[in-house]
């Protein structure tokens, strides 16, 4: 496939629904009126979202009043769940196959269309499986602060008598990832809220469950106060069928992303001598070199350094994606200057939608599968925090199905 401008990239094309699910264009919705209500009151399913699509699985989440039973049908499989926090996952499905999806009492929407196509499987054998998370923010006390002079609100804190929400969300995620039996686990920065040694110890106390399978780099929150919290990149993580290249995009006391010459030369050299496909990971997302808006204070990796990164990626056909966090949203872009490979952002773990990602590496490519923490207490927290930023947070953070789940061939 060398020299092709575009490799296979699917985004779960849907029939009978807005093409918003594939293009990333957000479907218009009436504004959400925020209520300080932790539990839904209606027997009718609301916030019905198709979150996960894999080659062999479809998962849907929604809420109802407590104790309400709802039947969801995916293909010919019926699943009954009980409110308030419903999580329906049907596995054992066929790849590249359309399934009719019906949630009892709910109409199809762009967020959960009537017909869903499972992803294709790349050619060859399944070689490795690994998981990633980012923006876990141990030590954070208030969720939803922008740090601006006038906050948008609402903001949320842990309810009295409840486990502190970063602990709650991280422990729930680790339980799910542990159950998945992954070869490696990567955490892509913002391990802490303020970069303190105490917060970093809290991170290690939870994620250390993975032992030497755990690999992590810093984010901007980890360099508020100290330079050496959470270690520094670059380094590689070897999995069967691919090399995972971990970069440190943080700079002390700076919110933006940076990559010095040393790291860029390291990546250039690694790609030049590697016989395996390379996937690159860091906390900050790159700026698109084709963009007309060259803002030196760009929220991700600053334009000069993004350009240099993309030049390295463009030089090597064996680099097949860049995977970031930082923005607290799900998004995939394809830069023309880098052969159209996926440039990925994965939403935050510590608030709505409560995200992490699974990757399956094959002889001929990989699959990204976006996942949402399913535990009841975690869902309660993410349903509260979906109303962040004047109730518009879903519009920003959730992304389309294709922003969360896709197949890519080498």
Tab-separated table of C-alpha atoms in Angstrom:
chain	number	residue	atom	x	y	z
A	1	UNK	CA	0.000	0.000	0.000
A	2	UNK	CA	2.979	2.341	0.013
A	3	UNK	CA	2.327	5.600	-1.777
A	4	UNK	CA	-1.454	5.482	-1.495
A	5	UNK	CA	-2.891	8.831	-0.343
A	6	UNK	CA	-5.538	7.181	1.865
A	7	UNK	CA	-5.592	3.829	3.599
A	8	UNK	CA	-8.749	2.202	4.852
A	9	UNK	CA	-10.375	4.224	7.610
A	10	UNK	CA	-13.919	3.309	8.538
A	11	UNK	CA	-16.230	5.279	10.732
A	12	UNK	CA	-19.156	2.942	11.068
A	13	UNK	CA	-21.350	4.255	8.274
A	14	UNK	CA	-24.990	4.235	9.294
A	15	UNK	CA	-28.191	4.050	7.302
A	16	UNK	CA	-31.288	6.045	8.037
A	17	UNK	CA	-29.483	8.592	10.219
A	18	UNK	CA	-27.618	11.852	9.773
A	19	UNK	CA	-24.183	11.567	8.189
A	20	UNK	CA	-23.011	13.517	11.233
A	21	UNK	CA	-21.895	10.188	12.660
A	22	UNK	CA	-19.277	9.854	9.924
A	23	UNK	CA	-18.204	13.413	9.165
A	24	UNK	CA	-17.880	14.641	12.732
A	25	UNK	CA	-20.517	17.332	12.058
A	26	UNK	CA	-22.597	17.644	15.175
A	27	UNK	CA	-26.316	17.175	14.815
A	28	UNK	CA	-28.271	20.162	16.175
A	29	UNK	CA	-30.101	19.560	19.405
A	30	UNK	CA	-32.180	21.759	21.688
A	31	UNK	CA	-30.129	23.163	24.578
A	32	UNK	CA	-30.076	21.060	27.738
A	33	UNK	CA	-31.462	22.769	30.810
A	34	UNK	CA	-29.187	21.841	33.680
A	35	UNK	CA	-30.770	20.491	36.836
A	36	UNK	CA	-28.805	19.455	39.905
A	37	UNK	CA	-30.397	16.024	39.636
A	38	UNK	CA	-28.190	12.992	40.148
A	39	UNK	CA	-30.886	10.457	39.164
A	40	UNK	CA	-33.212	10.593	36.105
A	41	UNK	CA	-36.952	10.611	36.764
A	42	UNK	CA	-38.468	9.339	33.522
A	43	UNK	CA	-39.363	5.772	32.567
A	44	UNK	CA	-38.518	6.668	28.969
A	45	UNK	CA	-34.838	6.137	28.017
A	46	UNK	CA	-32.891	9.366	27.579
A	47	UNK	CA	-29.334	10.234	26.512
A	48	UNK	CA	-29.288	7.064	24.388
A	49	UNK	CA	-25.777	6.850	22.921
A	50	UNK	CA	-24.114	4.307	20.690
A	51	UNK	CA	-20.667	4.534	22.280
A	52	UNK	CA	-18.705	1.443	21.239
A	53	UNK	CA	-18.541	-0.293	17.878
A	54	UNK	CA	-15.961	-3.041	17.339
A	55	UNK	CA	-15.663	-5.772	14.703
A	56	UNK	CA	-17.468	-8.099	17.124
A	57	UNK	CA	-19.369	-5.819	19.533
A	58	UNK	CA	-21.888	-2.987	19.816
A	59	UNK	CA	-22.415	-1.137	23.128
A	60	UNK	CA	-25.108	1.413	23.984
A	61	UNK	CA	-25.671	3.492	27.121
A	62	UNK	CA	-28.748	5.363	28.358
A	63	UNK	CA	-30.569	6.379	31.534
A	64	UNK	CA	-34.059	5.986	32.981
A	65	UNK	CA	-35.662	6.358	36.383
A	66	UNK	CA	-34.475	3.757	38.918
A	67	UNK	CA	-35.825	0.204	38.631
A	68	UNK	CA	-37.188	0.720	35.111
A	69	UNK	CA	-36.543	-2.337	32.914
A	70	UNK	CA	-35.770	-1.723	29.237
A	71	UNK	CA	-35.312	-4.278	26.461
A	72	UNK	CA	-32.668	-3.409	23.865
A	73	UNK	CA	-32.427	-5.465	20.685
A	74	UNK	CA	-29.192	-5.585	18.668
A	75	UNK	CA	-29.642	-7.822	15.638
A	76	UNK	CA	-31.544	-10.849	16.981
A	77	UNK	CA	-30.237	-10.513	20.555
A	78	UNK	CA	-32.481	-9.071	23.288
A	79	UNK	CA	-30.874	-7.632	26.434
A	80	UNK	CA	-32.888	-6.447	29.451
A	81	UNK	CA	-31.285	-3.850	31.730
A	82	UNK	CA	-32.541	-2.065	34.836
A	83	UNK	CA	-32.260	1.686	35.529
A	84	UNK	CA	-31.114	4.177	36.263
A	85	UNK	CA	-27.807	3.542	34.430
A	86	UNK	CA	-28.096	1.160	31.498
A	87	UNK	CA	-25.111	-0.320	29.673
A	88	UNK	CA	-25.932	-2.770	26.889
A	89	UNK	CA	-23.036	-4.620	25.240
A	90	UNK	CA	-23.617	-7.406	22.733
A	91	UNK	CA	-20.526	-9.376	21.727
A	92	UNK	CA	-19.922	-12.224	19.295
A	93	UNK	CA	-21.102	-10.174	16.310
A	94	UNK	CA	-19.787	-10.528	12.765
A	95	UNK	CA	-17.399	-7.896	11.360
A	96	UNK	CA	-18.441	-5.587	8.507
A	97	UNK	CA	-22.100	-6.426	9.127
A	98	UNK	CA	-25.133	-4.194	9.582
A	99	UNK	CA	-27.300	-4.729	12.649
A	100	UNK	CA	-30.673	-3.178	13.460
A	101	UNK	CA	-30.633	-1.515	16.892
A	102	UNK	CA	-33.794	-0.823	18.904
A	103	UNK	CA	-34.027	0.565	22.434
A	104	UNK	CA	-37.531	0.047	23.823
A	105	UNK	CA	-39.289	3.395	24.123
A	106	UNK	CA	-36.614	5.404	22.280
A	107	UNK	CA	-36.585	6.644	18.691
A	108	UNK	CA	-33.434	6.475	16.534
A	109	UNK	CA	-31.267	9.609	16.604
A	110	UNK	CA	-27.873	10.589	15.176
A	111	UNK	CA	-26.442	9.612	18.581
A	112	UNK	CA	-27.892	6.098	18.240
A	113	UNK	CA	-29.118	5.286	14.725
A	114	UNK	CA	-31.397	2.417	13.743
A	115	UNK	CA	-28.785	0.544	11.685
A	116	UNK	CA	-25.173	0.134	12.820
A	117	UNK	CA	-22.329	-1.487	10.875
A	118	UNK	CA	-19.625	-3.314	12.812
A	119	UNK	CA	-16.024	-2.515	11.919
A	120	UNK	CA	-13.920	-4.571	9.533
A	121	UNK	CA	-10.999	-6.675	10.775
A	122	UNK	CA	-7.551	-5.898	9.311
A	123	UNK	CA	-5.883	-8.716	7.372
A	124	UNK	CA	-3.885	-11.423	9.109
A	125	UNK	CA	-3.538	-12.627	12.687
A	126	UNK	CA	-4.399	-10.751	15.868
A	127	UNK	CA	-0.963	-9.979	17.306
A	128	UNK	CA	-1.482	-7.789	20.390
A	129	UNK	CA	-4.044	-5.931	22.469
A	130	UNK	CA	-3.330	-2.855	24.580
A	131	UNK	CA	-5.322	-0.167	26.375
A	132	UNK	CA	-4.856	3.581	26.846
A	133	UNK	CA	-6.253	6.222	29.175
A	134	UNK	CA	-5.543	9.912	29.713
A	135	UNK	CA	-6.540	12.940	31.790
A	136	UNK	CA	-7.085	10.972	34.989
A	137	UNK	CA	-6.314	13.989	37.260
A	138	UNK	CA	-5.654	12.460	40.683
A	139	UNK	CA	-6.173	15.079	43.389
A	140	UNK	CA	-8.665	17.234	41.480
A	141	UNK	CA	-11.326	18.691	43.800
A	142	UNK	CA	-13.705	20.527	41.438
A	143	UNK	CA	-14.767	19.227	38.024
A	144	UNK	CA	-15.589	21.734	35.289
A	145	UNK	CA	-13.342	24.702	36.026
A	146	UNK	CA	-11.806	26.364	32.971
A	147	UNK	CA	-9.557	28.660	34.960
A	148	UNK	CA	-11.012	31.718	33.225
A	149	UNK	CA	-12.129	34.947	34.873
A	150	UNK	CA	-15.786	34.052	34.336
A	151	UNK	CA	-16.510	30.335	34.628
A	152	UNK	CA	-19.276	28.899	32.457
A	153	UNK	CA	-20.501	26.340	35.001
A	154	UNK	CA	-22.019	24.248	36.336
A	155	UNK	CA	-19.176	22.659	38.289
A	156	UNK	CA	-19.329	19.431	40.271
A	157	UNK	CA	-17.682	18.039	43.369
A	158	UNK	CA	-17.846	14.667	45.081
A	159	UNK	CA	-21.142	14.089	46.873
A	160	UNK	CA	-20.924	13.780	50.687
A	161	UNK	CA	-20.167	10.227	51.731
A	162	UNK	CA	-18.958	9.215	48.264
A	163	UNK	CA	-15.510	8.144	47.131
A	164	UNK	CA	-13.495	11.102	45.784
A	165	UNK	CA	-14.321	11.193	42.076
A	166	UNK	CA	-10.794	10.792	40.611
A	167	UNK	CA	-10.372	7.716	42.830
A	168	UNK	CA	-13.826	6.438	41.864
A	169	UNK	CA	-13.296	6.830	38.117
A	170	UNK	CA	-9.726	5.538	38.028
A	171	UNK	CA	-10.449	2.487	40.173
A	172	UNK	CA	-13.456	1.626	38.001
A	173	UNK	CA	-11.373	1.974	34.832
A	174	UNK	CA	-8.539	-0.146	36.206
A	175	UNK	CA	-11.019	-2.900	37.142
A	176	UNK	CA	-12.377	-2.965	33.588
A	177	UNK	CA	-8.959	-2.828	31.936
A	178	UNK	CA	-7.637	-5.544	34.266
A	179	UNK	CA	-10.552	-7.756	33.219
A	180	UNK	CA	-9.554	-7.227	29.591
A	181	UNK	CA	-6.185	-8.949	30.023
A	182	UNK	CA	-4.237	-6.473	27.873
A	183	UNK	CA	-0.568	-6.891	26.950
A	184	UNK	CA	0.270	-3.263	27.841
A	185	UNK	CA	-1.468	-0.261	29.398
A	186	UNK	CA	-0.506	3.316	28.441
A	187	UNK	CA	-1.563	6.451	30.349
A	188	UNK	CA	-1.013	9.571	28.238
A	189	UNK	CA	-0.534	12.338	30.765
A	190	UNK	CA	-2.401	14.544	33.213
A	191	UNK	CA	-1.933	11.842	35.783
A	192	UNK	CA	-2.344	14.486	38.508
A	193	UNK	CA	-4.179	17.746	39.099
A	194	UNK	CA	-1.271	19.916	40.304
A	195	UNK	CA	1.819	17.767	39.756
A	196	UNK	CA	2.432	17.074	43.435
A	197	UNK	CA	4.348	14.026	44.633
A	198	UNK	CA	1.337	13.014	46.744
A	199	UNK	CA	-0.995	13.010	43.710
A	200	UNK	CA	1.536	11.033	41.683
A	201	UNK	CA	1.712	8.450	44.466
A	202	UNK	CA	-2.095	8.203	44.317
A	203	UNK	CA	-1.825	7.527	40.572
A	204	UNK	CA	0.780	4.803	41.109
A	205	UNK	CA	-1.288	3.335	43.931
A	206	UNK	CA	-4.181	2.630	41.540
A	207	UNK	CA	-2.549	2.089	38.140
A	208	UNK	CA	0.422	0.250	39.644
A	209	UNK	CA	-1.868	-2.789	39.623
A	210	UNK	CA	-0.579	-3.406	36.087
A	211	UNK	CA	3.038	-3.781	37.224
A	212	UNK	CA	5.510	-3.693	34.359
A	213	UNK	CA	2.664	-3.587	31.831
A	214	UNK	CA	2.057	0.064	32.843
A	215	UNK	CA	3.748	2.860	30.849
A	216	UNK	CA	3.029	6.558	31.316
A	217	UNK	CA	4.137	10.033	30.278
A	218	UNK	CA	3.493	13.493	31.680
A	219	UNK	CA	0.827	16.016	30.787
A	220	UNK	CA	0.735	19.746	31.414
A	221	UNK	CA	-0.943	19.280	34.817
A	222	UNK	CA	1.978	17.108	35.903
A	223	UNK	CA	4.512	19.927	35.400
A	224	UNK	CA	2.781	22.681	37.388
A	225	UNK	CA	5.176	22.457	40.327
A	226	UNK	CA	7.912	19.940	39.606
A	227	UNK	CA	9.868	18.830	36.595
A	228	UNK	CA	10.323	15.171	37.326
A	229	UNK	CA	6.877	13.996	38.417
A	230	UNK	CA	5.795	11.037	36.285
A	231	UNK	CA	9.086	10.625	34.442
A	232	UNK	CA	9.851	11.733	30.917
A	233	UNK	CA	9.863	10.304	27.399
A	234	UNK	CA	10.789	9.353	24.841
A	235	UNK	CA	10.728	5.579	25.124
A	236	UNK	CA	9.309	2.597	23.282
A	237	UNK	CA	6.847	-0.073	24.330
A	238	UNK	CA	7.209	-3.268	22.324
A	239	UNK	CA	4.069	-5.250	21.525
A	240	UNK	CA	3.731	-8.077	19.014
A	241	UNK	CA	3.266	-6.568	15.564
A	242	UNK	CA	4.007	-2.917	16.396
A	243	UNK	CA	6.232	-0.465	18.268
A	244	UNK	CA	4.530	2.095	20.535
A	245	UNK	CA	6.574	5.324	20.713
A	246	UNK	CA	5.854	7.417	23.824
A	247	UNK	CA	6.751	11.124	23.621
A	248	UNK	CA	6.830	13.721	26.409
A	249	UNK	CA	5.058	16.815	25.043
A	250	UNK	CA	5.078	18.744	28.338
A	251	UNK	CA	7.163	21.736	29.366
A	252	UNK	CA	7.373	22.982	32.960
A	253	UNK	CA	4.753	25.640	33.835
A	254	UNK	CA	3.366	25.618	30.255
A	255	UNK	CA	-0.141	24.433	29.257
A	256	UNK	CA	0.814	23.988	25.587
A	257	UNK	CA	2.699	21.116	24.004
A	258	UNK	CA	6.344	21.107	22.887
A	259	UNK	CA	8.736	18.624	21.277
A	260	UNK	CA	12.449	19.393	21.378
A	261	UNK	CA	14.956	18.356	18.712
A	262	UNK	CA	16.136	15.423	20.821
A	263	UNK	CA	12.710	13.753	20.819
A	264	UNK	CA	12.099	14.448	17.133
A	265	UNK	CA	15.503	13.012	16.188
A	266	UNK	CA	14.803	10.012	18.402
A	267	UNK	CA	11.483	9.352	16.587
A	268	UNK	CA	13.110	9.922	13.184
A	269	UNK	CA	15.849	7.411	14.027
A	270	UNK	CA	13.398	4.883	15.502
A	271	UNK	CA	11.182	4.961	12.411
A	272	UNK	CA	14.208	4.757	10.121
A	273	UNK	CA	15.490	1.527	11.646
A	274	UNK	CA	12.251	-0.184	12.714
A	275	UNK	CA	10.914	-3.068	10.668
A	276	UNK	CA	7.564	-2.890	12.501
A	277	UNK	CA	4.713	-0.366	12.180
A	278	UNK	CA	4.965	2.503	14.696
A	279	UNK	CA	2.159	4.169	16.654
A	280	UNK	CA	3.091	7.437	18.403
A	281	UNK	CA	1.594	8.565	21.739
A	282	UNK	CA	1.796	11.798	23.714
A	283	UNK	CA	-0.351	14.021	25.885
A	284	UNK	CA	-0.853	16.999	23.544
A	285	UNK	CA	-2.357	16.813	20.056
A	286	UNK	CA	-0.574	18.322	17.037
A	287	UNK	CA	-1.644	21.384	15.087
A	288	UNK	CA	-2.505	20.729	11.439
A	289	UNK	CA	0.276	22.147	9.212
A	290	UNK	CA	-2.329	22.811	6.487
A	291	UNK	CA	-4.272	25.158	8.791
A	292	UNK	CA	-4.417	28.877	7.964
A	293	UNK	CA	-4.630	29.766	11.660
A	294	UNK	CA	-1.049	29.625	12.903
A	295	UNK	CA	-1.571	30.624	16.512
A	296	UNK	CA	1.705	30.457	18.498
A	297	UNK	CA	-0.302	29.735	21.660
A	298	UNK	CA	-2.208	26.809	20.079
A	299	UNK	CA	-3.762	24.655	22.827
A	300	UNK	CA	-1.941	21.520	21.653
A	301	UNK	CA	1.629	21.127	20.359
A	302	UNK	CA	2.704	24.604	19.206
A	303	UNK	CA	2.728	25.079	15.392
A	304	UNK	CA	6.514	25.093	14.868
A	305	UNK	CA	6.922	21.851	16.785
A	306	UNK	CA	3.800	20.296	15.206
A	307	UNK	CA	5.236	21.022	11.770
A	308	UNK	CA	8.521	19.370	12.704
A	309	UNK	CA	6.653	16.342	14.104
A	310	UNK	CA	4.563	16.009	10.952
A	311	UNK	CA	7.675	16.239	8.789
A	312	UNK	CA	9.109	13.233	10.652
A	313	UNK	CA	5.828	11.346	10.325
A	314	UNK	CA	5.623	12.151	6.608
A	315	UNK	CA	9.142	10.838	6.004
A	316	UNK	CA	8.326	7.373	7.322
A	317	UNK	CA	5.558	5.223	5.843
A	318	UNK	CA	5.735	2.935	8.883
A	319	UNK	CA	4.280	5.605	11.245
A	320	UNK	CA	0.549	4.899	11.324
A	321	UNK	CA	-0.987	7.315	13.812
A	322	UNK	CA	-0.556	9.855	16.601
A	323	UNK	CA	-2.661	9.382	19.750
A	324	UNK	CA	-3.209	12.148	22.322
A	325	UNK	CA	-5.419	13.237	25.190
A	326	UNK	CA	-5.418	16.777	26.663
A	327	UNK	CA	-8.568	18.126	24.976
A	328	UNK	CA	-11.040	15.923	26.906
A	329	UNK	CA	-12.831	15.056	23.661
A	330	UNK	CA	-13.011	12.235	21.130
A	331	UNK	CA	-11.750	13.348	17.724
A	332	UNK	CA	-9.909	11.908	14.726
A	333	UNK	CA	-8.297	14.085	12.075
A	334	UNK	CA	-6.389	13.103	8.935
A	335	UNK	CA	-3.608	15.487	7.894
A	336	UNK	CA	-2.892	15.564	4.152
A	337	UNK	CA	0.728	16.349	4.975
A	338	UNK	CA	1.062	13.023	6.835
A	339	UNK	CA	-0.504	10.612	4.297
A	340	UNK	CA	-3.875	10.872	6.028
A	341	UNK	CA	-2.933	8.677	9.001
A	342	UNK	CA	-5.211	9.029	12.047
A	343	UNK	CA	-4.404	11.898	14.432
A	344	UNK	CA	-6.453	10.924	17.473
A	345	UNK	CA	-7.689	12.548	20.676
A	346	UNK	CA	-9.400	10.420	23.339
A	347	UNK	CA	-11.773	11.968	25.885
A	348	UNK	CA	-11.087	12.229	29.605
A	349	UNK	CA	-11.402	9.320	32.004
A	350	UNK	CA	-12.343	11.383	35.090
A	351	UNK	CA	-15.635	12.890	33.860
A	352	UNK	CA	-18.217	12.420	31.093
A	353	UNK	CA	-17.999	10.246	29.092
A	354	UNK	CA	-15.500	8.364	31.320
A	355	UNK	CA	-13.390	7.237	28.385
A	356	UNK	CA	-10.597	4.797	27.708
A	357	UNK	CA	-9.540	3.053	24.503
A	358	UNK	CA	-8.720	-0.476	23.401
A	359	UNK	CA	-6.384	-1.265	20.494
A	360	UNK	CA	-6.100	-4.540	18.606
A	361	UNK	CA	-2.989	-4.955	16.451
A	362	UNK	CA	-3.115	-7.326	13.464
A	363	UNK	CA	-0.597	-8.330	10.803
A	364	UNK	CA	-2.274	-5.864	8.446
A	365	UNK	CA	-3.405	-2.960	10.630
A	366	UNK	CA	-5.140	-2.030	13.882
A	367	UNK	CA	-8.550	-1.295	15.349
A	368	UNK	CA	-9.288	1.502	17.846
A	369	UNK	CA	-12.287	0.759	20.070
A	370	UNK	CA	-13.494	3.611	22.268
A	371	UNK	CA	-14.899	2.450	25.578
A	372	UNK	CA	-16.925	4.030	28.359
A	373	UNK	CA	-16.571	3.000	32.024
A	374	UNK	CA	-19.626	0.880	32.774
A	375	UNK	CA	-19.640	0.624	36.597
A	376	UNK	CA	-22.775	1.984	38.267
A	377	UNK	CA	-21.083	4.570	40.512
A	378	UNK	CA	-18.870	5.738	37.653
A	379	UNK	CA	-21.909	6.076	35.393
A	380	UNK	CA	-23.690	8.112	38.053
A	381	UNK	CA	-20.754	10.542	38.068
A	382	UNK	CA	-20.492	10.765	34.284
A	383	UNK	CA	-24.235	11.359	33.938
A	384	UNK	CA	-23.916	14.287	36.345
A	385	UNK	CA	-20.894	15.715	34.542
A	386	UNK	CA	-22.370	15.435	31.046
A	387	UNK	CA	-24.032	18.757	31.964
A	388	UNK	CA	-20.730	20.616	32.274
A	389	UNK	CA	-20.263	23.923	30.436
A	390	UNK	CA	-23.884	25.086	30.302
A	391	UNK	CA	-25.077	21.609	29.336
A	392	UNK	CA	-23.134	21.621	26.064
A	393	UNK	CA	-20.392	19.192	27.059
A	394	UNK	CA	-21.718	16.253	25.044
A	395	UNK	CA	-21.600	18.395	21.888
A	396	UNK	CA	-17.887	18.934	22.545
A	397	UNK	CA	-16.641	15.770	24.208
A	398	UNK	CA	-18.497	12.784	22.766
A	399	UNK	CA	-17.526	13.045	19.098
A	400	UNK	CA	-18.951	10.837	16.369
A	401	UNK	CA	-18.762	7.043	16.406
A	402	UNK	CA	-15.952	7.328	13.855
A	403	UNK	CA	-14.023	9.568	16.249
A	404	UNK	CA	-14.053	6.746	18.819
A	405	UNK	CA	-13.994	3.540	16.801
A	406	UNK	CA	-12.242	2.787	13.505
A	407	UNK	CA	-10.177	0.287	11.543
A	408	UNK	CA	-6.881	1.229	9.899
A	409	UNK	CA	-4.835	-0.891	7.505
A	410	UNK	CA	-1.063	-0.521	7.226
